[in-house]
mmCIF file of C-alpha atoms in Angstrom:
data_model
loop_
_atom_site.group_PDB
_atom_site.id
_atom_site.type_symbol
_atom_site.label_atom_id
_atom_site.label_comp_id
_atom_site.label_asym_id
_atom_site.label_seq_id
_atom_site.Cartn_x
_atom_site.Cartn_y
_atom_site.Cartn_z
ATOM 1 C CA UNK G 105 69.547 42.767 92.024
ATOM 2 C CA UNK G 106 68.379 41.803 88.370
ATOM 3 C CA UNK G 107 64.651 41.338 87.815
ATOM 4 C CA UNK G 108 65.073 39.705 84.687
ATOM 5 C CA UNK G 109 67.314 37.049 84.148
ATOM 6 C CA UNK G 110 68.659 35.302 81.051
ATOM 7 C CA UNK G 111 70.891 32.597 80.871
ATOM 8 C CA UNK G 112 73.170 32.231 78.980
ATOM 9 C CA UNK G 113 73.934 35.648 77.579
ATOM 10 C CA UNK G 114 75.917 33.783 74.958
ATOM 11 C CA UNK G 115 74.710 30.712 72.926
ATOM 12 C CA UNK G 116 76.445 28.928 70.350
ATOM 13 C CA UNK G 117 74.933 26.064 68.646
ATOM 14 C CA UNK G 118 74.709 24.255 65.228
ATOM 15 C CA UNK G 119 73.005 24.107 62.654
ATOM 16 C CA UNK G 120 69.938 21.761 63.229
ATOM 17 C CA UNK G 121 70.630 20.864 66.988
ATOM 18 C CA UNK G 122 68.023 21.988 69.695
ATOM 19 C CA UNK G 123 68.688 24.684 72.250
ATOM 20 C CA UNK G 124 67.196 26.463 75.187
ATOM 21 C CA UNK G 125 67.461 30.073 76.168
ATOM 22 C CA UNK G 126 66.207 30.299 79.574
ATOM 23 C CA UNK G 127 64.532 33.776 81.448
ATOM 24 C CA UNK G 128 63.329 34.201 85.094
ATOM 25 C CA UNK G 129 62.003 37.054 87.183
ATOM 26 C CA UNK G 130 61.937 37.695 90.233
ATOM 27 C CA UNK G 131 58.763 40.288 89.565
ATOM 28 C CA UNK G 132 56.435 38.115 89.974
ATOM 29 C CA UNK G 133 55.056 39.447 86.787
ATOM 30 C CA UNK G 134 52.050 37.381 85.233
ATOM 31 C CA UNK G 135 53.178 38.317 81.743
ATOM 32 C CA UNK G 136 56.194 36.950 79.590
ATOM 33 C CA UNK G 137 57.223 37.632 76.526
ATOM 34 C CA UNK G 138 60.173 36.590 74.048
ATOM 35 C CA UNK G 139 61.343 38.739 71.388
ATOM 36 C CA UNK G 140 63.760 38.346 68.754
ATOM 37 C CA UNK G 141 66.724 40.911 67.737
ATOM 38 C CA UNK G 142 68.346 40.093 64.358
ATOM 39 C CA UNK G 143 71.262 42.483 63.411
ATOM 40 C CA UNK G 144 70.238 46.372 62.929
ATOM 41 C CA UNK G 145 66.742 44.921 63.219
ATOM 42 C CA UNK G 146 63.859 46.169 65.327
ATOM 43 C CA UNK G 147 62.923 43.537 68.147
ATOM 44 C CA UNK G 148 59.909 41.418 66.931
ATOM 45 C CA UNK G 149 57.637 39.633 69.194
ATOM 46 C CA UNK G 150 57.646 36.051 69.162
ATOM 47 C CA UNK G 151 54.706 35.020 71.778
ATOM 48 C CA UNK G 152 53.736 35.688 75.409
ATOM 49 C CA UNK G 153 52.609 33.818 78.245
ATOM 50 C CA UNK G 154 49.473 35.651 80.230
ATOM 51 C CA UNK G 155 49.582 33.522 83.286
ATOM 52 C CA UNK G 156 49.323 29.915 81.775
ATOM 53 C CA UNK G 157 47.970 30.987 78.077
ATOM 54 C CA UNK G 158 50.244 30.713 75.431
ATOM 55 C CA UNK G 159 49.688 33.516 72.946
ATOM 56 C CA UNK G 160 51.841 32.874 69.818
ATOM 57 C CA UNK G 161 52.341 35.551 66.704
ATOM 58 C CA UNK G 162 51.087 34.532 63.787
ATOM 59 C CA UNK G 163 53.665 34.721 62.021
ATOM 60 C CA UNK G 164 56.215 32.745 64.503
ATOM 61 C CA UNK G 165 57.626 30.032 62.801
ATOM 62 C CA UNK G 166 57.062 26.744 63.774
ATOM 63 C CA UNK G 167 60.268 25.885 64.848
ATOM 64 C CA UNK G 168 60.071 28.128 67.590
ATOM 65 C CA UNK G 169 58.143 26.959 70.957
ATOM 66 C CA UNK G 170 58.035 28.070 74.417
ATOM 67 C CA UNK G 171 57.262 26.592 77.986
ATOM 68 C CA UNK G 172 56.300 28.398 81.109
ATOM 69 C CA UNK G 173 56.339 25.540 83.767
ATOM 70 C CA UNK G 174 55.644 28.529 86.511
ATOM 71 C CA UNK G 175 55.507 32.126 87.237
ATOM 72 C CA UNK G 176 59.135 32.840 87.687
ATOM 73 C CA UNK G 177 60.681 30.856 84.821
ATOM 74 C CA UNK G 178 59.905 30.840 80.620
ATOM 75 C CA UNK G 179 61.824 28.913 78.469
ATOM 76 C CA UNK G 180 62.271 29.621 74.688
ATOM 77 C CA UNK G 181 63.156 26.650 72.672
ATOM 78 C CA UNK G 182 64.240 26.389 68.493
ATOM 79 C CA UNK G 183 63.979 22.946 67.697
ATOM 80 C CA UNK G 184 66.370 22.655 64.852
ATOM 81 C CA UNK G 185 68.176 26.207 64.556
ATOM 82 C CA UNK G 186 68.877 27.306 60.938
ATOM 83 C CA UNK G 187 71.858 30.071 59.734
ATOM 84 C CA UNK G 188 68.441 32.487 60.042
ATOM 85 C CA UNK G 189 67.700 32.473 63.737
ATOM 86 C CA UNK G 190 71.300 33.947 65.104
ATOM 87 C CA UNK G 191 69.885 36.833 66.716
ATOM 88 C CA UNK G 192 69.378 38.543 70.230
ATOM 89 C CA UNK G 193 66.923 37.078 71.899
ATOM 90 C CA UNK G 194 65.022 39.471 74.470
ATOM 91 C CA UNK G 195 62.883 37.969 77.373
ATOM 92 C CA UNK G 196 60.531 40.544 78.999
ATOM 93 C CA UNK G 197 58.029 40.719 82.121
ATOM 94 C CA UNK G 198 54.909 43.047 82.856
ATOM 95 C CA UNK G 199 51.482 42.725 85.226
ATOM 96 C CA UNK G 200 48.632 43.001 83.751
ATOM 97 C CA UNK G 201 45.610 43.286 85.548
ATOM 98 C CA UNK G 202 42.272 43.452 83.891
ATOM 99 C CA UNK G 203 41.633 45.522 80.314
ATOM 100 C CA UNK G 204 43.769 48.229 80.917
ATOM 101 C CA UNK G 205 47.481 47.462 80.912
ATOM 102 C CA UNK G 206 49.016 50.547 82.115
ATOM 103 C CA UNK G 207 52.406 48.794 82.989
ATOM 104 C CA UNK G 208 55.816 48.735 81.597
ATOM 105 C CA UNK G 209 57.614 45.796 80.056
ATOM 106 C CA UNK G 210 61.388 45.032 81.933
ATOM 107 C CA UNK G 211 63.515 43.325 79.964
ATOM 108 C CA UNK G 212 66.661 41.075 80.307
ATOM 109 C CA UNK G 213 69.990 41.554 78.986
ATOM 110 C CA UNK G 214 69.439 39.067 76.155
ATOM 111 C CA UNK G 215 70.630 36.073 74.981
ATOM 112 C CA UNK G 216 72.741 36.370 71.896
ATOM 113 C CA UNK G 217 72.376 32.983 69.632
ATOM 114 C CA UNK G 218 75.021 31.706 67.309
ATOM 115 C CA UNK G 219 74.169 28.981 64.448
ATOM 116 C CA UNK G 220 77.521 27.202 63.027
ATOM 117 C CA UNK K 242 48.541 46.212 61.785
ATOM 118 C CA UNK K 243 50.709 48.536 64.256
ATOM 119 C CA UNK K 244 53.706 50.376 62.448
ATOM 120 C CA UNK K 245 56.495 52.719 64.105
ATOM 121 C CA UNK K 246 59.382 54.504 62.066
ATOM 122 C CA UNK K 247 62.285 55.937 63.246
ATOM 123 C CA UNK K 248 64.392 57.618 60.234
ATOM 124 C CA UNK K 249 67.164 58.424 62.177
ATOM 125 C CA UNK K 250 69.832 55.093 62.139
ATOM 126 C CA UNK K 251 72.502 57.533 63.596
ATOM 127 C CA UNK K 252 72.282 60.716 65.668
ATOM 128 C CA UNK K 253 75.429 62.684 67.444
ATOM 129 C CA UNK K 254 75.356 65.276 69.721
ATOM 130 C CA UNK K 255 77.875 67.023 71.682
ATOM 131 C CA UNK K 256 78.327 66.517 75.957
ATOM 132 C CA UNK K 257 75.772 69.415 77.463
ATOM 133 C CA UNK K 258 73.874 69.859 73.911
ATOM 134 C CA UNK K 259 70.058 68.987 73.327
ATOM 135 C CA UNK K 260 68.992 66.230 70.410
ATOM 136 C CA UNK K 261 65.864 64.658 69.153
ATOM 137 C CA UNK K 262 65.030 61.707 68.159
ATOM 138 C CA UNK K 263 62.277 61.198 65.941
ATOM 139 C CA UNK K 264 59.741 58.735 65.469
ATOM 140 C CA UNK K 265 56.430 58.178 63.756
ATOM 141 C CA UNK K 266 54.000 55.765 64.119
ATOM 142 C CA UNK K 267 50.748 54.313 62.140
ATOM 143 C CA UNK K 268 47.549 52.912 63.744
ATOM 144 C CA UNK K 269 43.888 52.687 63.666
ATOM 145 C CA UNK K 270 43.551 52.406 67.474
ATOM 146 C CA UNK K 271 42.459 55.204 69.995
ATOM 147 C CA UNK K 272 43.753 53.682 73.228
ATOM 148 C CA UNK K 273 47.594 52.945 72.942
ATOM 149 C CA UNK K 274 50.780 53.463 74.811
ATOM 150 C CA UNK K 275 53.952 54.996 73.413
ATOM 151 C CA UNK K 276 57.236 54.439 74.889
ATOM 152 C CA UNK K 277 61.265 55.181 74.195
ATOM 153 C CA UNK K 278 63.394 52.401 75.429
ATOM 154 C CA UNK K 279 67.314 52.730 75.803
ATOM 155 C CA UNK K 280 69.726 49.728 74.991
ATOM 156 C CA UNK K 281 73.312 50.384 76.043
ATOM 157 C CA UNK K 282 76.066 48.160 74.922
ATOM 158 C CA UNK K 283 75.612 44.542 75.710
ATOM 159 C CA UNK K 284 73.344 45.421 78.457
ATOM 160 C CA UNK K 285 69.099 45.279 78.979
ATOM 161 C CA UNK K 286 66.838 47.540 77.428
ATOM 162 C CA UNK K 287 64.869 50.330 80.110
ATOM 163 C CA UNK K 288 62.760 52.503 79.740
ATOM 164 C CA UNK K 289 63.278 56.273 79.431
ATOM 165 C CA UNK K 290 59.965 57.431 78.941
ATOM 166 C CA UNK K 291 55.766 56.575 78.382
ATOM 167 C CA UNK K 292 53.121 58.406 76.793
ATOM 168 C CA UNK K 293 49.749 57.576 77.284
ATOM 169 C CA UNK K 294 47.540 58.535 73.856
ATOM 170 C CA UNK K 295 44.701 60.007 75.697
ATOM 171 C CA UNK K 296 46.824 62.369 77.493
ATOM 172 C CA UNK K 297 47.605 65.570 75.673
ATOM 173 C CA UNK K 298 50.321 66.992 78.532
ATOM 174 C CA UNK K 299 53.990 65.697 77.152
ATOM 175 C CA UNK K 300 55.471 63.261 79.397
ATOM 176 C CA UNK K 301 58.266 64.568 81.372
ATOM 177 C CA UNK K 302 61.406 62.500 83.091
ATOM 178 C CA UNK K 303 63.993 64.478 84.007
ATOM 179 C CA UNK K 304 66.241 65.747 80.847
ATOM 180 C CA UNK K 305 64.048 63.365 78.911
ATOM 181 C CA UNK K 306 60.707 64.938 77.494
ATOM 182 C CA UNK K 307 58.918 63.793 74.180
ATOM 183 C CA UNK K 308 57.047 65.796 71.729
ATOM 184 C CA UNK K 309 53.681 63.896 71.043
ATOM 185 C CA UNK K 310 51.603 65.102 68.027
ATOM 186 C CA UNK K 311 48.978 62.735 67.907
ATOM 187 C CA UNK K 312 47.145 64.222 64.997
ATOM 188 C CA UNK K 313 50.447 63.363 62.890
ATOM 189 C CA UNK K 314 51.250 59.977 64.866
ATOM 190 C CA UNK K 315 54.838 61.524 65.921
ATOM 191 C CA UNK K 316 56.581 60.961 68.727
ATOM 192 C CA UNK K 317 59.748 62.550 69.376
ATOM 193 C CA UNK K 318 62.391 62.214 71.928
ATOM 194 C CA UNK K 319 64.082 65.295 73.401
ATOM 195 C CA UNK K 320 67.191 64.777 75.335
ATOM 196 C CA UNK K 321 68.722 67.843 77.422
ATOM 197 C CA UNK K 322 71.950 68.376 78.560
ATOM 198 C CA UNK K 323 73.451 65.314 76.983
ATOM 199 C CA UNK K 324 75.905 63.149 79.432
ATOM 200 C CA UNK K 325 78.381 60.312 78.038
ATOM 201 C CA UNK K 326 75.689 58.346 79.698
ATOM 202 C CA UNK K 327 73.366 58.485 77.278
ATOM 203 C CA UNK K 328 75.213 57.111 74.448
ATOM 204 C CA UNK K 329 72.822 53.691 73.597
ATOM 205 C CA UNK K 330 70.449 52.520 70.598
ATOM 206 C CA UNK K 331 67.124 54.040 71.225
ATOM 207 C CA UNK K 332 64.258 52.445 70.187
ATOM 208 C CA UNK K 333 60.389 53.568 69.901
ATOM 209 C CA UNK K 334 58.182 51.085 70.678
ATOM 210 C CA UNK K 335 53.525 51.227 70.586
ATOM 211 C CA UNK K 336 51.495 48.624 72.355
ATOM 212 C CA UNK K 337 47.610 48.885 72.371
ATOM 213 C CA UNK K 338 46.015 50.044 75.222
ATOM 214 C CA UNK K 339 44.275 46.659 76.601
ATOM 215 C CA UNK K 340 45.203 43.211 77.229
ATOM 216 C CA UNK K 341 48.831 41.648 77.494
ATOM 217 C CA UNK K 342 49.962 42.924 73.702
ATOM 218 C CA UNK K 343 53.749 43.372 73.246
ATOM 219 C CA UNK K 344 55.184 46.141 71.869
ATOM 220 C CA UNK K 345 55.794 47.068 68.523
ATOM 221 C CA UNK K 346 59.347 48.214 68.184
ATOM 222 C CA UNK K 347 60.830 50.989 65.375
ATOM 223 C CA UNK K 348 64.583 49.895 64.136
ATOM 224 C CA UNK K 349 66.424 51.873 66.735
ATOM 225 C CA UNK K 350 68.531 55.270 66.697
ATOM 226 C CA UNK K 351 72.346 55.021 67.748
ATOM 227 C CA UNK K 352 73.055 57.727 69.205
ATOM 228 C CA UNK K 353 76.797 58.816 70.038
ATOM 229 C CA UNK K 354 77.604 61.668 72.693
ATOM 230 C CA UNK K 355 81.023 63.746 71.613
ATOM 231 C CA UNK K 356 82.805 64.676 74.676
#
């Protein structure tokens, strides 16, 4: 009964070839977020969808992107994957209704990325 | 910008015995959430435990209770009665009070339980 799904939980690609690490809830949260878990790192936010707005981090590189064709599914895709971006990858869900967010994030399991 | 330290990379406690885990944090915001999150071995990060700033009680869960000293932005974790369980990275994480922010995550404290 997993509310958070990501697939695959292991990716291995090389260097300079597009992937896509896939998440989907079954929440039916209007929030999603991607993170990204490098090595004895703290998780950093990439961006978040809030329903159909894509909010990206300022200081997300550009060769990260993300789709959200609908509620249940968020894709996270690295366009041409450098030695850099092997990490954990952590997809996340919350509601948020209004100004006040007083929910929780639930996370997946993770996708753990590795650039040969 | 949002800041949160945990000092601790390591912590062990022996099965039964109590531990903190500590954690400071830096902001300029009055309305924010705190929150410890476990991570066990190769599986999903949940939460253990929230804190809402404006409350002054200490949240409670269980064997889980944290220490919040708002004055000195610290945030402790207290865990009771340790069980093999509990053995995980545990991170401390702030998000601001409104909107759809994510959270802002400290590096993480392993902790190890000693039968």
């Amino acid at each position: 009964d997993a509310m958070v799904i990501q697939n695959p939980r292991y990716q291995v690609t090389q260097f300079g070839k597009p992937v896509t690490l896939s998440c989907s809830q079954t929440l039916n949260h209007n929030v999603m977020y991607w993170y990204q878990q490098k090595s004895s790192q703290a998780p950093k936010l990439l961006f978040h969808y809030y329903d159909k707005d894509f909010n990206n981090e300022a200081d997300t590189p550009d060769n990260f992107q993300s789709r959200r064709p609908n509620t249940s599914f968020c894709f996270l895709d690295i366009r041409s994957p450098g030695l850099g971006d092997a990490a954990m990858y952590l997809c996340a869900t919350s509601r948020v209704a209004g100004r006040t967010n007083k929910n929780i994030q639930y996370f997946g399991a993770g996708t753990r990325l590795s650039v040969l | 910008a949002q800041t949160v330290t945990q000092s601790q990379p390591e912590m062990s406690v022996q099965e039964a015995e109590t531990v903190t885990l500590s954690c400071t944090y830096d902001t300029s915001e009055s309305d924010y959430y705190l929150f410890w999150y476990k991570q066990p071995p190769s599986r999903q990060m949940i939460l253990v435990i929230r804190q809402e700033a404006y409350k002054q009680q200490n949240a409670t869960e269980n064997r889980f209770s944290v220490n919040f000293q708002k004055a000195a932005k610290s945030f402790s974790l207290k865990i009771s009665d340790s069980q093999l369980g509990d053995a995980a990275m545990y991170f401390c994480a702030y998000r601001s009070g409104g909107g759809a922010d994510g959270l802002t995550f400290g590096k993480g404290t392993h902790l190890i339980i000693q039968p």
